[in-house]
Amino acid sequence: MVSSANANQQTLVKLLVVAVMMFGFGFAMVPFYRAICDALGLNNVVKADIVANTQVDAGRFVTIEFDANLRSNLPWTFTPVEKSVRVHPGALTQVTYEVRNRSDRAVTGQAIPSFGPQLAAGYFKKLDCFCFTQQTLAPGEVRMMPVAFVIEPGFPQDVNTVTLSYTFFEVEGKGTKG
């Protein structure tokens, strides 16, 4: 009977060791999973280096003016809903552009941004923008397109006005079925 009790005790110890190891492995998987996701760039909607400092500089305003242009072959109208906004550096801001397809066919376009002065591009961080993807508008479709951005707090003190300009180009071979 002593040997049976001893065997049961050894089995119990082995099972407890296995249970503790499995429990520890479960805890170790969380940082391992995070490290793999960080290394592969998975599950990152906004990376930490996109907006280095989100502290708002409430003591200063920067005026952002909006401009909208179309290449001559694009049958759209394209205008900013607001012509300008005053923002504090570091503050998240959203503006909207309106685009309308004036043709009787689906048309695909791509917007290209530019900045004045050019140095503003390094401090202007877009978190959401219609310019990230091609836009296909059905015949007669009107769409409101947002741009969410932050002017980084390190923006030069001597610059008080920035112009954000978009030019839409038609993407050839897309949306031209008639």
mmCIF file of C-alpha atoms in Angstrom:
data_model
loop_
_atom_site.group_PDB
_atom_site.id
_atom_site.type_symbol
_atom_site.label_atom_id
_atom_site.label_comp_id
_atom_site.label_asym_id
_atom_site.label_seq_id
_atom_site.Cartn_x
_atom_site.Cartn_y
_atom_site.Cartn_z
ATOM 1 C CA MET A 1 0.000 0.000 0.000
ATOM 2 C CA VAL A 2 2.926 2.302 0.689
ATOM 3 C CA SER A 3 4.227 1.958 -2.850
ATOM 4 C CA SER A 4 0.763 2.751 -4.266
ATOM 5 C CA ALA A 5 0.512 5.910 -2.145
ATOM 6 C CA ASN A 6 4.040 6.878 -3.198
ATOM 7 C CA ALA A 7 3.160 6.363 -6.877
ATOM 8 C CA ASN A 8 -0.006 8.455 -6.472
ATOM 9 C CA GLN A 9 2.001 11.207 -4.791
ATOM 10 C CA GLN A 10 4.561 11.214 -7.631
ATOM 11 C CA THR A 11 1.753 11.392 -10.197
ATOM 12 C CA LEU A 12 0.152 14.281 -8.307
ATOM 13 C CA VAL A 13 3.466 16.184 -8.214
ATOM 14 C CA LYS A 14 3.999 15.604 -11.936
ATOM 15 C CA LEU A 15 0.472 16.822 -12.724
ATOM 16 C CA LEU A 16 0.958 19.913 -10.557
ATOM 17 C CA VAL A 17 4.267 20.699 -12.294
ATOM 18 C CA VAL A 18 2.608 20.331 -15.706
ATOM 19 C CA ALA A 19 -0.315 22.550 -14.617
ATOM 20 C CA VAL A 20 2.042 25.272 -13.302
ATOM 21 C CA MET A 21 4.113 25.106 -16.510
ATOM 22 C CA MET A 22 0.982 25.432 -18.676
ATOM 23 C CA PHE A 23 -0.237 28.367 -16.596
ATOM 24 C CA GLY A 24 3.182 30.063 -16.909
ATOM 25 C CA PHE A 25 3.256 29.400 -20.651
ATOM 26 C CA GLY A 26 -0.141 31.099 -20.992
ATOM 27 C CA PHE A 27 1.194 34.221 -19.264
ATOM 28 C CA ALA A 28 4.384 34.191 -21.342
ATOM 29 C CA MET A 29 2.371 34.125 -24.591
ATOM 30 C CA VAL A 30 0.940 37.654 -24.071
ATOM 31 C CA PRO A 31 4.243 39.566 -24.333
ATOM 32 C CA PHE A 32 5.456 37.113 -26.987
ATOM 33 C CA TYR A 33 2.314 37.774 -29.067
ATOM 34 C CA ARG A 34 2.724 41.540 -28.665
ATOM 35 C CA ALA A 35 6.378 41.350 -29.737
ATOM 36 C CA ILE A 36 5.452 39.359 -32.855
ATOM 37 C CA CYS A 37 2.635 41.794 -33.745
ATOM 38 C CA ASP A 38 4.942 44.788 -33.257
ATOM 39 C CA ALA A 39 7.666 43.196 -35.362
ATOM 40 C CA LEU A 40 5.230 42.391 -38.179
ATOM 41 C CA GLY A 41 3.258 45.654 -37.895
ATOM 42 C CA LEU A 42 -0.014 43.885 -37.139
ATOM 43 C CA ASN A 43 -2.849 45.430 -35.090
ATOM 44 C CA ASN A 44 -1.356 48.937 -35.312
ATOM 45 C CA VAL A 45 -3.977 51.425 -36.494
ATOM 46 C CA VAL A 46 -1.809 54.432 -35.711
ATOM 47 C CA LYS A 47 1.852 53.807 -35.002
ATOM 48 C CA ALA A 48 3.544 55.696 -32.205
ATOM 49 C CA ASP A 49 5.891 57.553 -34.569
ATOM 50 C CA ILE A 50 3.064 59.067 -36.644
ATOM 51 C CA VAL A 51 2.202 61.592 -33.962
ATOM 52 C CA ALA A 52 5.238 61.914 -31.728
ATOM 53 C CA ASN A 53 3.669 64.430 -29.326
ATOM 54 C CA THR A 54 -0.057 64.944 -28.937
ATOM 55 C CA GLN A 55 0.267 67.672 -26.329
ATOM 56 C CA VAL A 56 -1.789 70.662 -27.469
ATOM 57 C CA ASP A 57 -0.075 74.061 -27.664
ATOM 58 C CA ALA A 58 -3.055 76.138 -26.470
ATOM 59 C CA GLY A 59 -1.015 79.356 -26.524
ATOM 60 C CA ARG A 60 -0.774 79.453 -30.301
ATOM 61 C CA PHE A 61 -2.944 79.213 -33.399
ATOM 62 C CA VAL A 62 -2.049 78.176 -36.927
ATOM 63 C CA THR A 63 -4.447 78.980 -39.779
ATOM 64 C CA ILE A 64 -4.936 76.133 -42.230
ATOM 65 C CA GLU A 65 -6.316 77.177 -45.626
ATOM 66 C CA PHE A 66 -7.828 74.568 -47.940
ATOM 67 C CA ASP A 67 -7.586 74.445 -51.711
ATOM 68 C CA ALA A 68 -9.109 71.984 -54.181
ATOM 69 C CA ASN A 69 -8.105 71.447 -57.808
ATOM 70 C CA LEU A 70 -9.074 69.079 -60.614
ATOM 71 C CA ARG A 71 -7.204 67.990 -63.682
ATOM 72 C CA SER A 72 -9.071 69.217 -66.761
ATOM 73 C CA ASN A 73 -10.214 65.741 -67.859
ATOM 74 C CA LEU A 74 -11.943 64.925 -64.540
ATOM 75 C CA PRO A 75 -15.724 65.613 -64.737
ATOM 76 C CA TRP A 76 -16.117 66.404 -61.025
ATOM 77 C CA THR A 77 -16.613 69.403 -58.827
ATOM 78 C CA PHE A 78 -14.382 69.401 -55.768
ATOM 79 C CA THR A 79 -14.453 71.961 -52.963
ATOM 80 C CA PRO A 80 -13.547 72.224 -49.291
ATOM 81 C CA VAL A 81 -16.599 72.682 -47.057
ATOM 82 C CA GLU A 82 -14.587 75.143 -44.956
ATOM 83 C CA LYS A 83 -12.127 77.499 -46.662
ATOM 84 C CA SER A 84 -9.918 77.693 -43.545
ATOM 85 C CA VAL A 85 -9.694 76.730 -39.870
ATOM 86 C CA ARG A 86 -7.621 77.974 -36.950
ATOM 87 C CA VAL A 87 -6.062 75.160 -34.943
ATOM 88 C CA HIS A 88 -3.770 74.744 -31.993
ATOM 89 C CA PRO A 89 -0.669 72.691 -32.793
ATOM 90 C CA GLY A 90 -1.168 69.223 -31.335
ATOM 91 C CA ALA A 91 -4.979 69.346 -31.550
ATOM 92 C CA LEU A 92 -6.773 66.712 -33.612
ATOM 93 C CA THR A 93 -8.783 68.454 -36.333
ATOM 94 C CA GLN A 94 -11.187 67.168 -38.983
ATOM 95 C CA VAL A 95 -12.340 68.977 -42.103
ATOM 96 C CA THR A 96 -14.474 67.854 -45.016
ATOM 97 C CA TYR A 97 -14.309 68.181 -48.780
ATOM 98 C CA GLU A 98 -17.288 67.745 -51.100
ATOM 99 C CA VAL A 99 -16.879 65.979 -54.420
ATOM 100 C CA ARG A 100 -19.534 65.523 -57.103
ATOM 101 C CA ASN A 101 -19.379 63.408 -60.255
ATOM 102 C CA ARG A 102 -21.024 65.535 -62.977
ATOM 103 C CA SER A 103 -20.797 62.824 -65.639
ATOM 104 C CA ASP A 104 -23.125 60.010 -66.662
ATOM 105 C CA ARG A 105 -20.469 57.349 -65.976
ATOM 106 C CA ALA A 106 -18.603 56.041 -62.956
ATOM 107 C CA VAL A 107 -15.246 57.782 -62.581
ATOM 108 C CA THR A 108 -12.258 56.913 -60.376
ATOM 109 C CA GLY A 109 -9.890 59.574 -59.122
ATOM 110 C CA GLN A 110 -6.867 59.876 -56.864
ATOM 111 C CA ALA A 111 -6.064 62.992 -54.827
ATOM 112 C CA ILE A 112 -2.498 64.198 -54.375
ATOM 113 C CA PRO A 113 -1.801 66.617 -51.498
ATOM 114 C CA SER A 114 0.667 69.493 -51.460
ATOM 115 C CA PHE A 115 1.571 72.082 -48.843
ATOM 116 C CA GLY A 116 2.559 75.708 -48.757
ATOM 117 C CA PRO A 117 5.026 76.363 -47.310
ATOM 118 C CA GLN A 118 6.593 73.044 -48.236
ATOM 119 C CA LEU A 119 8.210 72.591 -44.798
ATOM 120 C CA ALA A 120 4.704 72.161 -43.335
ATOM 121 C CA ALA A 121 4.521 68.660 -44.849
ATOM 122 C CA GLY A 122 6.930 67.401 -42.195
ATOM 123 C CA TYR A 123 4.690 68.606 -39.355
ATOM 124 C CA PHE A 124 1.275 67.890 -40.886
ATOM 125 C CA LYS A 125 0.216 64.367 -39.892
ATOM 126 C CA LYS A 126 -2.916 63.008 -41.602
ATOM 127 C CA LEU A 127 -4.612 60.253 -39.627
ATOM 128 C CA ASP A 128 -7.484 59.794 -42.076
ATOM 129 C CA CYS A 129 -7.685 61.132 -45.612
ATOM 130 C CA PHE A 130 -9.541 60.428 -48.830
ATOM 131 C CA CYS A 131 -6.144 60.809 -50.515
ATOM 132 C CA PHE A 132 -4.995 57.469 -49.052
ATOM 133 C CA THR A 133 -7.084 55.523 -51.584
ATOM 134 C CA GLN A 134 -8.603 55.902 -55.029
ATOM 135 C CA GLN A 135 -12.174 57.221 -55.005
ATOM 136 C CA THR A 136 -14.807 55.881 -57.411
ATOM 137 C CA LEU A 137 -17.955 57.955 -57.780
ATOM 138 C CA ALA A 138 -21.085 56.703 -59.511
ATOM 139 C CA PRO A 139 -22.791 58.951 -62.101
ATOM 140 C CA GLY A 140 -24.137 62.036 -60.294
ATOM 141 C CA GLU A 141 -22.859 60.869 -56.894
ATOM 142 C CA VAL A 142 -22.022 63.464 -54.247
ATOM 143 C CA ARG A 143 -19.693 62.451 -51.427
ATOM 144 C CA MET A 144 -18.422 64.178 -48.298
ATOM 145 C CA MET A 145 -14.800 63.193 -47.701
ATOM 146 C CA PRO A 146 -13.072 63.842 -44.362
ATOM 147 C CA VAL A 147 -9.466 64.671 -43.574
ATOM 148 C CA ALA A 148 -8.363 64.188 -39.941
ATOM 149 C CA PHE A 149 -4.996 65.703 -39.064
ATOM 150 C CA VAL A 150 -2.678 67.038 -36.389
ATOM 151 C CA ILE A 151 -0.110 69.811 -36.731
ATOM 152 C CA GLU A 152 2.776 68.647 -34.554
ATOM 153 C CA PRO A 153 3.568 70.945 -31.608
ATOM 154 C CA GLY A 154 7.137 71.423 -32.880
ATOM 155 C CA PHE A 155 5.812 73.366 -35.886
ATOM 156 C CA PRO A 156 8.017 76.464 -36.449
ATOM 157 C CA GLN A 157 6.822 79.498 -34.470
ATOM 158 C CA ASP A 158 7.363 81.909 -37.381
ATOM 159 C CA VAL A 159 4.867 80.124 -39.658
ATOM 160 C CA ASN A 160 1.262 81.083 -38.933
ATOM 161 C CA THR A 161 -0.518 79.958 -42.114
ATOM 162 C CA VAL A 162 -0.430 76.681 -44.022
ATOM 163 C CA THR A 163 -2.212 75.916 -47.277
ATOM 164 C CA LEU A 164 -3.270 72.308 -47.812
ATOM 165 C CA SER A 165 -4.019 71.782 -51.478
ATOM 166 C CA TYR A 166 -5.394 68.657 -53.132
ATOM 167 C CA THR A 167 -5.404 67.936 -56.840
ATOM 168 C CA PHE A 168 -7.632 65.117 -58.083
ATOM 169 C CA PHE A 169 -6.506 63.164 -61.146
ATOM 170 C CA GLU A 170 -8.619 60.668 -63.059
ATOM 171 C CA VAL A 171 -7.300 57.120 -62.790
ATOM 172 C CA GLU A 172 -7.339 55.863 -66.373
ATOM 173 C CA GLY A 173 -8.990 52.520 -67.037
ATOM 174 C CA LYS A 174 -11.023 52.559 -63.808
ATOM 175 C CA GLY A 175 -14.734 53.249 -63.527
ATOM 176 C CA THR A 176 -15.181 54.032 -67.205
ATOM 177 C CA LYS A 177 -17.859 51.460 -67.983
ATOM 178 C CA GLY A 178 -20.705 53.135 -69.769
#
